[in-house]
């Protein structure tokens, strides 16, 4: 690229280099201090002339760097670093200049590649690789240059045919359509039809001279010859562009007139048994009788018409080159949010009313022994019930739930009554939790291969149970029936109680089970046959057997390669609200915010994302075939 005007980046680099040089010169002029004069043991101290020479080279390299002469500047920086190893600015400047040299060579190679100068581009990249052998960009450009050279070849070297005696003959009939209404013998009919398209037909004696009728309108050469071959049971062989030989269609005539090709297929990497199988395939499926397998040379020689050989080669290449491979990138994203809030005041919902005199008498009657001790000790007079009651409660020997939450008195005399309310509580509670989970899996499958992915756990479920063998089926004298020993009955009872129940457990897969079958289409897209199942415990059970909750999806989706699709998306949302208070009062608008309110909100989201990547394809552009074939065309 040509520079126009001043480059701020180059100016800034030059300014930094100049500042570094000034600092180096100031360090040289100033007397060294004991701390500054210390240097590593492996660094050799330069002499005064070497230091001055290094500074001069550094300044010259800076000027060349500003003029975009990066390679000359790089050489000067390297020489300065070799002369004065104590200055770290020299090797740093050399690394910066080397990077600019490699970048300039890559840009020049890209320009030559666009203009078609492959030789100059290859030379520039080789020079860049020599300067920086570890540069990944240089290696990538060399690979692209090699692919361009491979794509520019008309055919791979080992796919080119060998020297041929004669090439395949192709007819050149006259264009257009013709109509025929003929009733004559077959030999004359064949000559007239071919003559209409400018082709001279030589009819062999094997074609019978039977009378036939042909009614055909607006037919092309291919349509007319196909109908004529079916009507007269014949076939034709081109002699040149305007002449054919027509003979009766049977095996003997085809072997006599059809032009065969001699082909050699190189079966490299196959065993002797596999080579024999390929020869059997050619004989049985493609009816190529003249086949010869050479296990020593690793070749298969075939002799057959060219159309038959082309069909065999296509099948053989598909077997050898294999199928495409797809890498499925599966991601499971789970988000969950739980929020529980409990706020407000719970007022007392029960109030106990009682008569004070009746309650006092009940407590005194229940504790007569303590009352007599209090009177006998002189703590209270015999008729002072309030004092006696207070001493009982204060001593802790007597307790009553009526006095725990406080008492409100009203009335007087025998009608003195009290009210004891229940306690009230104030709630201020918040529980909130968030969880995020990402699971990533990769499945490498061939085209049309089914793969299974399981993510979760195996949960044991009891399906049945059986007991150990009891004594009911045993018949041992003295053990299962009366015996002489008195201890046999105790042994029998212990054996009877020793029978245990053994459960039969069946393990169930919980979590995600994903089955995928990728198929690479000709358009480059990938068709995915998906079968997904998500199993989890429902939280309930029947007769001790847990109930499972299943969610399944099955279908086919077509997606472009390297693109992501969401095959499943699930959102669960649950909200609940509970109020606790006084009936009527709590239902008043505004009062429900004061009384107890318990709110729960749960959100859960599940995403399953699949991205197919085609990592291998036997039909990629620029790739050479894996099969080597040489063909000679033989004239009969």
XYZ file of C-alpha atoms in Angstrom:
636
model
C 0.000 0.000 0.000
C 1.199 3.519 -0.800
C 1.180 6.030 2.033
C -0.338 9.464 1.462
C 0.348 12.144 4.057
C 1.745 11.469 7.535
C 0.868 8.390 9.523
C 0.124 9.139 13.217
C 1.174 5.627 14.228
C 4.565 5.980 12.511
C 5.042 9.423 14.032
C 4.300 8.113 17.506
C 6.674 5.157 17.023
C 9.439 7.469 15.817
C 8.879 9.772 18.777
C 9.140 6.865 21.215
C 12.312 5.628 19.550
C 13.815 9.092 19.659
C 13.014 9.431 23.346
C 14.659 6.053 24.000
C 17.785 7.115 22.107
C 17.927 10.380 24.058
C 17.675 8.472 27.305
C 20.460 6.143 26.196
C 22.702 9.088 25.293
C 21.988 10.770 28.622
C 22.834 7.540 30.422
C 26.116 7.358 28.505
C 27.046 10.953 29.370
C 26.165 10.670 33.073
C 28.675 8.987 35.390
C 27.491 5.526 36.399
C 26.446 4.977 39.974
C 27.376 1.793 41.827
C 23.820 0.507 41.563
C 23.512 1.374 37.877
C 26.867 -0.121 36.966
C 25.776 -3.541 38.157
C 24.802 -5.889 35.300
C 23.968 -9.572 34.937
C 26.894 -11.930 34.827
C 26.015 -13.226 31.369
C 25.880 -9.740 29.745
C 29.126 -8.430 28.374
C 29.758 -4.758 28.960
C 30.336 -2.939 25.633
C 33.215 -0.590 25.092
C 32.742 3.111 24.463
C 33.156 2.765 20.702
C 30.681 -0.115 20.571
C 28.150 1.873 22.558
C 28.487 4.867 20.244
C 28.285 2.631 17.169
C 25.075 1.014 18.573
C 23.495 4.418 19.170
C 24.336 5.492 15.623
C 22.824 2.326 14.146
C 19.739 2.802 16.314
C 19.231 6.344 15.010
C 19.698 5.216 11.397
C 17.193 2.391 11.921
C 14.706 4.873 13.345
C 14.940 7.023 10.220
C 14.491 3.970 7.984
C 11.530 2.833 10.090
C 9.873 6.217 9.615
C 10.397 5.866 5.839
C 8.711 2.426 5.955
C 11.937 0.652 5.065
C 11.278 -1.940 7.720
C 13.729 -4.658 6.679
C 16.748 -2.277 6.621
C 15.638 -0.851 9.970
C 15.362 -4.376 11.360
C 18.960 -5.135 10.316
C 20.240 -1.940 11.999
C 18.348 -2.720 15.194
C 19.780 -6.246 15.281
C 23.326 -4.934 14.857
C 22.771 -2.366 17.620
C 21.480 -5.089 19.947
C 24.535 -7.236 19.145
C 26.944 -4.379 19.928
C 25.266 -3.227 23.163
C 23.452 -6.000 24.994
C 22.835 -3.916 28.092
C 20.271 -1.660 26.406
C 16.896 -3.450 26.298
C 15.454 -0.905 23.854
C 17.445 -2.328 20.927
C 15.969 -5.866 20.908
C 12.469 -4.471 21.497
C 12.828 -2.172 18.493
C 14.142 -5.111 16.459
C 11.024 -7.188 17.325
C 8.708 -4.327 16.313
C 10.527 -3.894 13.011
C 10.481 -7.645 12.324
C 6.715 -7.695 12.807
C 6.318 -4.869 10.277
C 8.587 -6.709 7.816
C 6.455 -9.874 8.037
C 3.235 -7.866 7.683
C 4.560 -6.072 4.579
C 5.571 -9.394 3.001
C 2.134 -10.895 3.694
C 0.432 -7.871 2.091
C 2.704 -8.106 -0.951
C 1.963 -11.831 -1.277
C -1.785 -11.192 -1.080
C -1.509 -8.567 -3.826
C 0.486 -10.922 -6.065
C -2.028 -13.693 -5.409
C -4.929 -11.496 -6.555
C -3.002 -10.519 -9.704
C -2.199 -14.155 -10.466
C 1.552 -13.950 -9.739
C 1.769 -17.213 -7.805
C 5.552 -17.421 -8.018
C 6.130 -13.964 -6.524
C 3.533 -14.606 -3.814
C 5.184 -17.890 -2.876
C 8.622 -16.215 -2.700
C 7.319 -13.425 -0.437
C 5.674 -15.916 1.930
C 8.821 -18.059 2.013
C 10.857 -14.973 3.010
C 8.281 -14.122 5.718
C 8.427 -17.687 7.044
C 12.214 -17.497 7.136
C 12.063 -14.286 9.208
C 9.329 -15.507 11.593
C 8.974 -19.330 11.453
C 6.248 -19.376 14.128
C 3.898 -16.885 12.505
C 0.467 -18.483 12.076
C -0.704 -15.951 9.470
C 2.165 -16.903 7.154
C 1.305 -20.598 7.482
C -2.374 -19.863 6.741
C -1.516 -17.870 3.581
C 0.779 -20.667 2.395
C -2.040 -23.168 2.855
C -4.469 -20.986 0.877
C -1.868 -20.596 -1.873
C -1.528 -24.386 -2.064
C -5.307 -24.783 -2.332
C -5.365 -22.266 -5.206
C -2.698 -24.244 -7.031
C -4.627 -27.481 -6.483
C -7.930 -25.975 -7.627
C -6.257 -24.595 -10.759
C -5.350 -28.048 -12.036
C -7.702 -29.461 -14.625
C -7.433 -32.941 -13.062
C -5.280 -34.447 -10.330
C -2.097 -36.075 -11.675
C -3.100 -39.601 -10.749
C -6.603 -39.139 -12.227
C -5.362 -38.343 -15.714
C -5.875 -41.182 -18.164
C -2.948 -42.995 -19.731
C -2.094 -42.846 -23.418
C -5.103 -43.994 -25.420
C -5.216 -45.639 -28.808
C -8.477 -43.909 -29.678
C -10.734 -41.516 -27.868
C -14.471 -41.951 -27.359
C -16.537 -41.142 -30.422
C -19.481 -38.774 -30.064
C -22.219 -38.257 -32.627
C -23.117 -34.829 -33.951
C -26.751 -35.168 -35.135
C -28.620 -32.265 -36.678
C -30.637 -30.264 -34.153
C -34.398 -30.102 -34.249
C -37.343 -32.490 -34.075
C -38.893 -34.698 -36.761
C -42.075 -36.703 -37.214
C -42.188 -40.216 -38.667
C -45.058 -42.264 -40.121
C -43.404 -45.317 -41.632
C -44.554 -48.843 -42.550
C -41.621 -50.766 -43.993
C -39.017 -53.350 -43.043
C -36.833 -52.674 -40.048
C -33.551 -52.211 -41.945
C -34.947 -49.449 -44.183
C -36.741 -47.863 -41.224
C -33.445 -47.586 -39.296
C -31.659 -45.932 -42.223
C -34.489 -43.418 -42.816
C -34.705 -42.354 -39.169
C -30.950 -41.809 -38.828
C -30.812 -40.072 -42.224
C -33.356 -37.496 -41.006
C -30.798 -36.309 -38.415
C -27.823 -36.322 -40.792
C -26.404 -39.686 -39.691
C -25.447 -42.493 -42.093
C -26.415 -45.859 -40.611
C -24.792 -49.136 -41.637
C -27.160 -51.975 -40.684
C -25.596 -55.300 -39.753
C -26.989 -58.552 -41.157
C -28.094 -59.547 -37.641
C -30.987 -57.062 -37.865
C -34.046 -58.843 -39.286
C -35.965 -57.579 -42.313
C -39.374 -57.757 -40.682
C -42.134 -55.303 -41.485
C -42.769 -52.749 -38.753
C -44.796 -49.583 -38.287
C -43.527 -46.374 -36.667
C -45.746 -43.364 -35.822
C -43.818 -40.690 -33.939
C -44.356 -36.912 -33.860
C -41.943 -34.118 -32.895
C -39.157 -36.328 -31.601
C -35.547 -35.367 -30.985
C -32.629 -37.585 -31.993
C -32.367 -39.173 -28.522
C -36.110 -39.860 -28.348
C -36.296 -41.241 -31.875
C -33.308 -43.595 -31.459
C -34.648 -44.849 -28.117
C -38.042 -45.726 -29.637
C -36.368 -47.244 -32.697
C -34.119 -49.439 -30.514
C -37.140 -50.764 -28.601
C -39.103 -51.391 -31.795
C -36.351 -53.169 -33.741
C -34.443 -54.659 -30.766
C -31.200 -53.023 -31.906
C -28.388 -50.759 -30.668
C -25.906 -48.475 -32.387
C -22.169 -47.847 -32.059
C -20.696 -44.524 -33.294
C -17.973 -44.794 -35.926
C -17.367 -41.074 -36.193
C -19.430 -37.916 -35.756
C -21.778 -38.731 -38.679
C -21.737 -42.527 -39.065
C -23.012 -45.410 -36.927
C -23.213 -49.183 -37.071
C -26.570 -50.693 -36.041
C -26.742 -54.321 -34.888
C -29.147 -56.619 -33.105
C -29.196 -56.125 -29.351
C -27.878 -59.326 -27.790
C -24.823 -60.305 -25.806
C -22.881 -61.665 -28.767
C -23.363 -58.543 -30.877
C -22.496 -56.230 -28.012
C -19.245 -58.076 -27.378
C -18.458 -57.839 -31.078
C -19.318 -54.187 -31.752
C -19.155 -52.350 -28.414
C -15.846 -50.592 -27.813
C -14.284 -51.670 -24.537
C -11.879 -49.810 -22.313
C -9.024 -51.303 -20.336
C -8.866 -49.776 -16.858
C -6.464 -50.238 -13.961
C -7.689 -49.358 -10.481
C -5.027 -49.021 -7.774
C -6.321 -50.566 -4.540
C -3.741 -49.121 -2.176
C -4.260 -49.898 1.506
C -6.631 -52.848 0.945
C -5.951 -56.399 2.059
C -5.958 -59.363 -0.306
C -9.442 -60.357 0.870
C -10.799 -56.849 0.287
C -9.255 -56.790 -3.206
C -10.963 -60.086 -4.004
C -14.266 -58.676 -2.766
C -13.899 -55.684 -5.102
C -13.311 -58.038 -8.051
C -16.397 -60.044 -7.076
C -18.391 -56.801 -6.884
C -17.349 -55.894 -10.427
C -18.391 -59.318 -11.752
C -21.682 -59.850 -9.951
C -23.110 -56.332 -9.756
C -21.724 -54.621 -12.882
C -21.382 -57.779 -15.039
C -17.732 -57.090 -15.853
C -16.526 -60.582 -16.686
C -13.007 -59.663 -17.711
C -11.487 -58.777 -14.331
C -8.045 -59.530 -12.911
C -6.947 -58.900 -9.320
C -3.218 -58.645 -8.588
C -2.667 -58.637 -4.777
C 1.089 -58.207 -5.189
C 0.818 -54.973 -7.200
C -2.407 -53.953 -5.462
C -4.314 -53.398 -8.724
C -7.640 -54.379 -10.253
C -7.724 -54.589 -14.066
C -11.120 -54.310 -15.782
C -12.190 -54.525 -19.414
C -15.710 -53.337 -20.203
C -17.621 -50.565 -21.998
C -16.839 -47.071 -20.815
C -20.324 -46.464 -19.387
C -20.044 -49.595 -17.224
C -16.605 -48.575 -15.991
C -17.873 -45.104 -15.101
C -20.652 -46.606 -12.986
C -18.192 -48.929 -11.240
C -15.756 -46.073 -10.548
C -18.492 -43.929 -9.010
C -19.516 -46.755 -6.669
C -15.920 -47.583 -5.787
C -15.088 -43.956 -4.944
C -18.116 -43.654 -2.666
C -17.044 -46.810 -0.815
C -13.431 -45.719 -0.419
C -13.895 -42.072 0.404
C -16.449 -42.674 3.164
C -19.190 -40.371 4.340
C -19.331 -36.900 5.736
C -18.818 -36.310 9.435
C -20.851 -33.869 11.505
C -19.950 -32.458 14.922
C -23.054 -31.623 16.960
C -22.525 -28.956 19.602
C -25.327 -29.372 22.185
C -25.853 -26.802 24.929
C -28.306 -27.049 27.829
C -29.053 -23.759 29.575
C -31.111 -23.847 32.780
C -32.152 -20.725 34.690
C -34.142 -20.833 37.937
C -35.344 -18.040 40.252
C -37.145 -18.649 43.551
C -38.523 -15.827 45.682
C -40.422 -16.243 48.967
C -41.552 -13.237 50.980
C -43.344 -13.396 54.389
C -44.205 -9.988 55.880
C -46.868 -8.432 58.130
C -48.347 -8.861 61.584
C -50.339 -11.867 62.743
C -52.985 -10.579 65.214
C -54.304 -12.852 67.962
C -57.152 -14.939 66.624
C -58.250 -16.413 70.016
C -59.168 -14.588 73.295
C -59.808 -16.416 76.589
C -62.324 -14.886 79.051
C -62.578 -16.203 82.629
C -64.003 -15.328 86.091
C -61.263 -14.272 88.485
C -62.925 -15.689 91.632
C -63.569 -19.073 90.013
C -59.998 -19.264 88.695
C -58.571 -18.375 92.149
C -60.610 -21.063 93.870
C -59.570 -23.588 91.266
C -55.848 -22.863 91.830
C -56.188 -22.920 95.659
C -58.149 -26.157 95.662
C -55.588 -27.795 93.429
C -52.703 -26.821 95.783
C -54.063 -27.264 99.341
C -50.813 -28.640 100.683
C -48.863 -25.578 99.564
C -51.545 -23.248 100.918
C -51.306 -24.846 104.392
C -47.539 -24.493 104.384
C -47.813 -20.769 103.515
C -50.369 -20.157 106.314
C -48.416 -22.201 108.874
C -45.212 -20.341 108.092
C -46.950 -17.012 108.695
C -46.411 -15.654 105.209
C -50.107 -14.908 104.726
C -53.288 -14.813 106.765
C -55.791 -17.645 106.283
C -58.362 -15.423 104.532
C -55.972 -13.414 102.394
C -56.505 -15.338 99.103
C -54.802 -12.745 96.926
C -51.607 -12.893 99.031
C -51.615 -16.687 99.054
C -52.211 -16.746 95.296
C -49.398 -14.272 94.659
C -46.949 -16.304 96.784
C -47.850 -19.485 94.860
C -47.299 -17.848 91.483
C -44.105 -16.085 92.608
C -42.578 -19.278 93.990
C -42.927 -21.011 90.634
C -44.645 -24.003 92.140
C -47.897 -23.083 90.434
C -48.314 -21.815 86.882
C -51.269 -20.907 84.713
C -51.476 -20.166 81.007
C -53.938 -17.356 81.736
C -51.209 -15.221 83.265
C -48.590 -15.841 80.569
C -49.841 -13.348 77.964
C -51.253 -10.741 80.388
C -54.720 -10.201 81.792
C -57.250 -7.433 81.319
C -59.733 -7.151 84.279
C -63.220 -5.688 84.268
C -66.187 -5.790 86.616
C -66.046 -6.124 90.448
C -66.816 -8.441 93.322
C -67.902 -11.927 92.396
C -68.341 -10.756 88.818
C -64.716 -9.688 88.462
C -63.629 -11.174 85.155
C -60.499 -11.147 83.022
C -59.519 -11.465 79.368
C -56.258 -13.165 78.268
C -55.432 -12.699 74.550
C -53.162 -14.937 72.520
C -49.723 -13.545 71.526
C -49.303 -11.797 68.155
C -46.223 -12.098 65.908
C -44.520 -9.768 63.417
C -42.977 -11.400 60.280
C -40.234 -9.920 58.134
C -38.714 -12.760 56.123
C -37.264 -12.889 52.587
C -35.779 -15.950 50.846
C -34.483 -15.500 47.286
C -32.300 -17.804 45.200
C -31.006 -17.777 41.609
C -29.302 -20.635 39.805
C -27.701 -20.824 36.369
C -26.437 -23.999 34.784
C -24.737 -24.572 31.433
C -23.992 -28.057 30.117
C -22.154 -28.405 26.810
C -21.688 -31.657 24.913
C -20.204 -32.584 21.552
C -21.200 -35.562 19.399
C -19.176 -36.578 16.370
C -21.333 -38.599 13.978
C -21.117 -39.809 10.418
C -23.674 -38.878 7.813
C -26.761 -40.935 8.601
C -25.382 -42.336 11.882
C -27.602 -42.241 14.966
C -26.068 -40.965 18.187
C -27.476 -40.951 21.717
C -26.685 -38.416 24.432
C -27.744 -38.946 28.052
C -27.415 -36.321 30.746
C -28.775 -37.016 34.219
C -28.803 -39.883 36.705
C -30.149 -43.417 37.085
C -32.855 -43.648 39.745
C -33.710 -47.030 41.347
C -37.415 -47.954 41.347
C -38.669 -51.072 43.134
C -40.671 -53.196 40.723
C -41.202 -56.336 42.875
C -39.928 -58.126 45.982
C -39.512 -61.715 47.140
C -38.607 -63.337 50.439
C -35.913 -65.815 51.314
C -36.730 -69.512 51.542
C -38.744 -70.184 54.743
C -39.246 -73.389 56.692
C -42.659 -74.170 55.250
C -41.176 -76.292 52.467
C -38.712 -78.192 54.662
C -39.412 -81.618 56.140
C -36.620 -82.345 58.638
C -37.482 -84.724 61.504
C -36.843 -83.104 64.810
C -36.793 -79.626 63.213
C -40.056 -78.973 61.394
C -41.877 -81.494 63.606
C -41.592 -82.564 67.233
C -38.189 -83.905 68.218
C -36.327 -85.165 71.241
C -34.372 -81.980 71.868
C -36.129 -79.108 73.622
C -33.984 -76.554 71.780
C -35.307 -77.487 68.339
C -38.410 -75.357 68.753
C -36.350 -72.279 69.519
C -34.177 -72.949 66.473
C -37.289 -73.326 64.357
C -38.694 -70.018 65.582
C -35.426 -68.245 64.867
C -35.350 -69.649 61.342
C -38.941 -68.612 60.781
C -38.214 -65.012 61.830
C -35.010 -64.869 59.747
C -36.869 -64.683 56.420
C -36.117 -61.309 54.749
C -37.688 -59.424 51.859
C -35.387 -58.813 48.910
C -36.539 -56.069 46.503
C -36.203 -56.193 42.723
C -34.981 -52.841 41.473
C -35.252 -51.389 37.992
C -33.123 -48.362 37.174
C -34.785 -45.526 35.313
C -32.872 -42.816 33.418
C -33.710 -39.358 34.741
C -32.693 -36.228 32.895
C -32.212 -35.661 29.177
C -32.025 -38.405 26.558
C -31.278 -37.023 23.088
C -31.051 -39.090 19.903
C -29.847 -37.328 16.763
C -29.242 -38.489 13.192
C -27.566 -35.888 10.915
C -27.757 -35.998 7.127
C -25.684 -33.658 4.973
C -27.629 -32.450 1.943
C -26.245 -31.341 -1.401
C -27.091 -27.728 -0.633
C -24.701 -27.792 2.323
C -27.463 -27.784 4.922
C -27.774 -30.440 7.614
C -31.063 -32.275 8.243
C -31.305 -33.369 11.880
C -33.696 -36.110 12.947
C -34.205 -35.385 16.640
C -35.776 -37.586 19.324
C -35.651 -35.956 22.749
C -37.031 -37.082 26.097
C -36.839 -35.361 29.497
C -37.752 -37.470 32.562
C -38.017 -36.290 36.173
C -39.685 -37.281 39.431
C -43.196 -35.860 39.714
C -43.031 -35.706 43.531
C -45.842 -38.223 44.135
C -45.961 -41.985 44.402
C -48.495 -44.800 44.047
C -48.093 -47.762 46.447
C -44.551 -46.643 47.146
C -43.623 -46.442 43.440
C -42.661 -42.893 42.378
C -44.473 -41.257 39.485
C -42.327 -39.947 36.622
C -43.018 -36.801 34.597
C -41.972 -37.159 30.947
C -41.659 -34.580 28.199
C -40.777 -35.743 24.686
C -40.126 -34.210 21.268
C -39.580 -35.918 17.923
C -39.139 -34.310 14.526
C -36.845 -33.302 11.678
C -35.278 -29.858 11.355
C -33.051 -28.512 8.586
C -30.390 -25.968 9.501
C -27.384 -24.443 7.790
C -23.978 -25.627 8.883
C -22.307 -23.692 11.746
C -25.639 -22.117 12.729
C -27.442 -22.688 16.040
C -31.080 -23.632 16.522
C -33.239 -23.947 19.629
C -34.969 -27.326 19.479
C -36.665 -27.035 22.875
C -37.643 -24.129 25.098
C -39.594 -24.503 28.323
C -40.670 -21.855 30.832
C -42.262 -22.797 34.181
C -43.862 -20.049 36.270
C -45.570 -20.563 39.615
C -47.012 -17.894 41.897
C -48.859 -18.319 45.211
C -50.126 -15.866 47.833
C -51.509 -16.568 51.306
C -53.057 -14.100 53.795
C -53.445 -14.655 57.538
C -55.411 -12.322 59.774
C -58.804 -11.466 61.162
C -61.810 -12.253 58.946
C -63.351 -9.103 57.566
C -60.557 -6.848 58.813
C -57.889 -8.463 56.649
C -60.087 -8.190 53.538
C -60.308 -4.397 53.802
C -58.187 -2.786 51.042
C -54.939 -1.575 52.563
C -55.185 -3.751 55.668
C -53.964 -6.833 53.796
C -50.550 -5.177 53.519
C -50.327 -4.909 57.317
C -51.418 -8.397 58.197
C -49.315 -11.453 57.426
C -48.767 -12.048 53.703
C -46.810 -15.061 52.368
C -45.895 -14.735 48.662
C -43.967 -17.328 46.615
C -42.784 -16.898 43.009
C -40.822 -19.537 41.095
C -39.477 -19.158 37.552
C -37.595 -21.866 35.601
C -36.307 -21.727 32.016
C -34.758 -24.537 29.953
C -33.126 -24.077 26.534
C -31.606 -26.817 24.370
C -29.438 -25.392 21.570
C -27.861 -27.521 18.822
C -25.223 -26.342 16.318
C -24.127 -28.758 13.521
C -20.607 -28.407 12.090
C -19.548 -30.375 8.992
C -15.934 -31.264 9.820
C -15.338 -33.714 6.986
C -16.850 -34.001 3.534
C -15.591 -36.292 0.729
C -16.733 -33.719 -1.860
C -15.030 -30.576 -0.554
C -13.879 -28.079 -3.155
C -10.205 -28.345 -4.069
C -9.755 -31.824 -2.555
C -8.176 -34.501 -4.717
C -9.934 -37.881 -5.029
C -8.505 -40.740 -2.986
C -8.751 -43.266 -5.844
C -6.175 -43.593 -8.614
C -7.487 -44.867 -11.940
C -5.737 -45.276 -15.314
C -7.745 -46.048 -18.443
C -6.817 -47.110 -22.007
C -9.468 -46.989 -24.727
C -9.227 -50.007 -27.031
C -10.605 -50.299 -30.535
C -12.277 -53.573 -31.311
